[in-house]
Amino acid sequence: MAKIIYAGEGCTGCKACSVACVHAHDRAFGLRATRIWVVREEPLTDYPVVCHHCDKPPCRDACPVGAITKRDDGLVVVNERTCIGCGACVEACPFGAMGMHPTKRVAINCDLCGGDPACVKFCPPRVLKLQVPEAVAQEQRVGG
Amino acid sequence: MSYPLGGYTGQILRVDLERKKTLAEPLPKELALNYLGGTGFAARILFDELRAGLDPLAPENRLIFATGPLTGTLWPTSGRWAAYAKAPLTGIWGEAHCGGFFGPELKYAGYDMLVIHGRAKGPVYLWIDDGTVEVRSAKDLLGRNTAETTDMVRERHGDREIEVACIGQAGERLVRFACIMNNYQDALGRTGLGAVMGSKNLKAVAVRGTRAVTVADDDKFMELVDDANQRVLKQSQAQQMMKYGTPLLVAYKSNIGELATRNHQTGLFEGADRLNADTIREKYYAKTRSCFVCAIQCKKVNRIRKGKYSGTISGGPEYEGIYALGTNCGIDDFGAVLKANQLCNLYGLDVISAGCVIAWLMECYQRGLVTRKQCDGLNLKWGNSDVMVTLIERIAFREGIGDLLAQGSVQAARKLGKGTERYVMHVKGMEISGQDGRTHRSAALTHAISVRGADHLRSLVTVDQLGYEDTAAKRYGKDKLPEICDPYGERYKALVVKDAEDTFAIRDSLIVCWYSCGWPPIFWMSDFAAASAAATGVKEFGDVKNMYRIAERICNLRRAFNVREGLSAKDDMIPERFTREPMPEGPGKGQVANLEVMLREYYRLRKWDADGKPTERTLTELGLADVAAELKRPRKR
């Protein structure tokens, strides 16, 4: 399945992806309710972190109430009504790509905005893509 | 949150450090409607709450951190925020703007503005965690540089995403041009606001904001945001900015003979090629970074790979840093400039004033007005980069000659005497930024009238300097060409400077960046009006005429602040070098600035009297009758 892919270089650390993500979901501008994070470390490190929609999702396995499922279309989704906000999935994700909504207090992850992700649209340096990993690998084989 | 206007959070946070009391008060709707945000808010508060003659380092001075209705939204360049106080460097209006991420975080914590009162009994830092506000001990942070302070505060609170604004060793020691740093390389640079923090025993302000900002008409606003982003991404000079950042200006300015060199003695620097954007890109470029949500992405990190400063990795320098620490000191070693720029950021020194005070001392040395013995035995010949770097350290720690320089060049010259005053390149006590009024005539007026002293950012005009004829024709009418774009003529310069000052007053209240507004010329008043109206829901903001009225109100109020401190037309001066010493070489050879004629016209357009003071009528027309009354009150001096 296609997911949000970062090419590995070119991120400027501006966090536009995070703000666009919050806006797409909440119609408000903020950072802490984001589902895509930017790691910004001195002096040269900037990169985004977002849900990989794993085939064997550790977040799903960690959830004590079965609120997280891997759908047939590949998406890992949180059922906000079932979620008890314990944070077990947040701890379990090896990428740190599961978050907790600051006001709703439920787990949140990338939902690909229904197919037209706001982060990809807004990224000023255009380094986020909605792509199938295998296609990225093909490109790398050709380009590398 | 249910504030009736969009874009704002609707709260002002007041903190009294003396009593350790904090109070979140509602943002008065009248303040928003009449003053918009940022600079407008600060103008009203500082005029109302400070008295004339107040020592800027006294506890009664207010330190304001402000945002505007666009801060924290997706509008490109809306990561800006600003600090305000009566300025330690100049004793007049103090204002400094910054990129980074602190402004949005403050809004996400729920505050449009933070107003700090009083002086803490010992070293403290302020911790703002949404609605929880605490004044905490900063004993262990004392003596730490700005990067260490930021790291330690983040570590203490166990959150790497906390935003920290702090001072370094220079601010602690009340260096008159100490800055406030945010996010390692973003500086609230000018006018010495770091010394205000130092005087309040306030080492840092740390913020965590988990809330969000909403706008009034989300669909319309996002439509404008998309359009604005497209315009930025398409503009060819914005693309150049993405690639090179502001060092682009080194070559531009070299070509027009305005690359200020050796304390502005000339506009041609023989070592310019070693400091220009192509050289930096080729030899030193390491990475592009960006402020909050910005499409321009002008921030460059550079790395020195060889020589004395090998291993130095740091953001910057901007053009102004290359000018102040480089060309103006006759230095062409980029490694030394990057190192000095980094030290200024770590110790918390304004790069421009630091470089200029050193350039002034170097010129005094050139002319035999100071001896080597007076300067700690240092050899102050032009281009001595080792000495320049050493002096940055001495200024920050107030050691040896650094203690004198830490007072700013005007005060230092006053103490040194012997004619050294003549070579201080300043306006109203603030060291001059990297323009030259001889070869860029509107810059002469901009420097002269700027509310915070020799500053380019409040009204710098680029249509004449860089020849934007289409932009000039669109904004001011074809009939004003070619004179309006003539860098060596005074005609129409008052008009364009006033228009820029008004537009930038709005820019500084929203708050958005100078890049994409002044240069390259993408957005102007009508764009700001449309974005403000959509964000706030205030229809009147969408009326360009009303926006100009708000801008004039802000400009008059800031000016009134300075008039109350005793300033008048006599202070709207520029260094004699620009009016009496013709440019000695280059394309602008023989040029001098005729300031008088531009000033008279500027006062007329502002409807001020011949002494440069806002008249009662002008103030009253702008809804500032109370300000007129205050200015009429007899002074106790």
PDB file of C-alpha atoms in Angstrom, chain A residues 10-16 19-20 22-23 27-33 37-38 40-46 102-103 121-122 124-126, chain B residues 72-74 101 105 108 159-161 183-185 208-210 212-214 218-219 222 226 233 287-294 297 301 303:
ATOM      1  CA  GLY A  10      15.879  17.716   2.164  1.00  0.00           C
ATOM      2  CA  CYS A  11      13.727  18.129   5.287  1.00  0.00           C
ATOM      3  CA  THR A  12      14.273  21.673   6.639  1.00  0.00           C
ATOM      4  CA  GLY A  13      12.626  21.020   9.999  1.00  0.00           C
ATOM      5  CA  CYS A  14       9.902  23.627   9.413  1.00  0.00           C
ATOM      6  CA  LYS A  15       7.100  21.471  10.841  1.00  0.00           C
ATOM      7  CA  ALA A  16       4.643  22.539   8.142  1.00  0.00           C
ATOM      8  CA  VAL A  19       0.712  21.907  11.435  1.00  0.00           C
ATOM      9  CA  ALA A  20      -1.006  20.894   8.177  1.00  0.00           C
ATOM     10  CA  VAL A  22      -3.403  19.073  12.807  1.00  0.00           C
ATOM     11  CA  HIS A  23      -5.331  21.451  10.581  1.00  0.00           C
ATOM     12  CA  ARG A  27      -9.529  22.576  11.619  1.00  0.00           C
ATOM     13  CA  ALA A  28      -7.110  24.285  13.974  1.00  0.00           C
ATOM     14  CA  PHE A  29      -3.425  25.179  13.831  1.00  0.00           C
ATOM     15  CA  GLY A  30      -1.243  23.469  16.398  1.00  0.00           C
ATOM     16  CA  LEU A  31       1.602  20.998  16.849  1.00  0.00           C
ATOM     17  CA  ARG A  32       0.831  18.612  19.668  1.00  0.00           C
ATOM     18  CA  ALA A  33      -2.163  16.947  18.032  1.00  0.00           C
ATOM     19  CA  TRP A  37       6.438  14.568  13.825  1.00  0.00           C
ATOM     20  CA  VAL A  38       9.603  16.387  12.926  1.00  0.00           C
ATOM     21  CA  ARG A  40      14.892  18.655  14.885  1.00  0.00           C
ATOM     22  CA  GLU A  41      18.298  18.301  16.519  1.00  0.00           C
ATOM     23  CA  GLU A  42      21.352  20.516  16.471  1.00  0.00           C
ATOM     24  CA  PRO A  43      23.129  21.226  14.314  1.00  0.00           C
ATOM     25  CA  LEU A  44      22.189  19.279  11.161  1.00  0.00           C
ATOM     26  CA  THR A  45      19.365  16.854  11.836  1.00  0.00           C
ATOM     27  CA  ASP A  46      15.806  17.268  10.586  1.00  0.00           C
ATOM     28  CA  PRO A 102      -3.731  16.448  23.789  1.00  0.00           C
ATOM     29  CA  THR A 103      -7.401  17.229  24.355  1.00  0.00           C
ATOM     30  CA  LYS A 121       0.576  18.807  -0.025  1.00  0.00           C
ATOM     31  CA  PHE A 122       2.118  21.377   2.307  1.00  0.00           C
ATOM     32  CA  PRO A 124       7.608  23.336   1.382  1.00  0.00           C
ATOM     33  CA  PRO A 125      10.726  21.488   0.161  1.00  0.00           C
ATOM     34  CA  ARG A 126       8.471  18.795  -1.366  1.00  0.00           C
TER      35      ARG A 126
ATOM     36  CA  GLY B  72       1.187  29.892  14.430  1.00  0.00           C
ATOM     37  CA  THR B  73      -1.048  29.488  11.377  1.00  0.00           C
ATOM     38  CA  LEU B  74      -0.024  28.049   8.026  1.00  0.00           C
ATOM     39  CA  PHE B 101       9.291  28.356  16.777  1.00  0.00           C
ATOM     40  CA  GLU B 105       4.416  27.770  20.874  1.00  0.00           C
ATOM     41  CA  TYR B 108      -0.441  27.261  21.417  1.00  0.00           C
ATOM     42  CA  ASP B 159      10.456  17.406  26.666  1.00  0.00           C
ATOM     43  CA  ARG B 160      12.646  18.092  23.643  1.00  0.00           C
ATOM     44  CA  GLU B 161       9.960  20.132  21.951  1.00  0.00           C
ATOM     45  CA  ASN B 183      16.123  27.779  19.084  1.00  0.00           C
ATOM     46  CA  TYR B 184      19.949  28.049  19.057  1.00  0.00           C
ATOM     47  CA  GLN B 185      20.321  30.370  16.078  1.00  0.00           C
ATOM     48  CA  ARG B 208       4.984  24.263  26.103  1.00  0.00           C
ATOM     49  CA  GLY B 209       1.744  24.795  24.232  1.00  0.00           C
ATOM     50  CA  THR B 210      -0.574  21.869  23.555  1.00  0.00           C
ATOM     51  CA  ALA B 212      -4.340  25.154  18.892  1.00  0.00           C
ATOM     52  CA  VAL B 213      -5.306  28.360  17.120  1.00  0.00           C
ATOM     53  CA  THR B 214      -8.407  28.648  14.973  1.00  0.00           C
ATOM     54  CA  ASP B 218     -10.995  28.651   7.622  1.00  0.00           C
ATOM     55  CA  ASP B 219     -11.825  27.944   3.973  1.00  0.00           C
ATOM     56  CA  MET B 222      -6.578  28.347   3.517  1.00  0.00           C
ATOM     57  CA  ASP B 226      -2.334  28.181  -0.827  1.00  0.00           C
ATOM     58  CA  LEU B 233       7.545  29.107  -4.549  1.00  0.00           C
ATOM     59  CA  LYS B 287      22.285  22.140   5.212  1.00  0.00           C
ATOM     60  CA  THR B 288      19.142  24.165   4.607  1.00  0.00           C
ATOM     61  CA  ARG B 289      16.836  24.701   7.541  1.00  0.00           C
ATOM     62  CA  SER B 290      13.745  26.720   8.009  1.00  0.00           C
ATOM     63  CA  CYS B 291      11.676  28.601  10.521  1.00  0.00           C
ATOM     64  CA  PHE B 292       8.155  27.455  11.381  1.00  0.00           C
ATOM     65  CA  VAL B 293       6.137  26.422   8.266  1.00  0.00           C
ATOM     66  CA  CYS B 294       8.141  28.678   5.997  1.00  0.00           C
ATOM     67  CA  GLN B 297      13.617  28.135   3.672  1.00  0.00           C
ATOM     68  CA  VAL B 301      23.934  25.874   8.196  1.00  0.00           C
ATOM     69  CA  ARG B 303      30.607  23.987   8.196  1.00  0.00           C
TER      70      ARG B 303
END
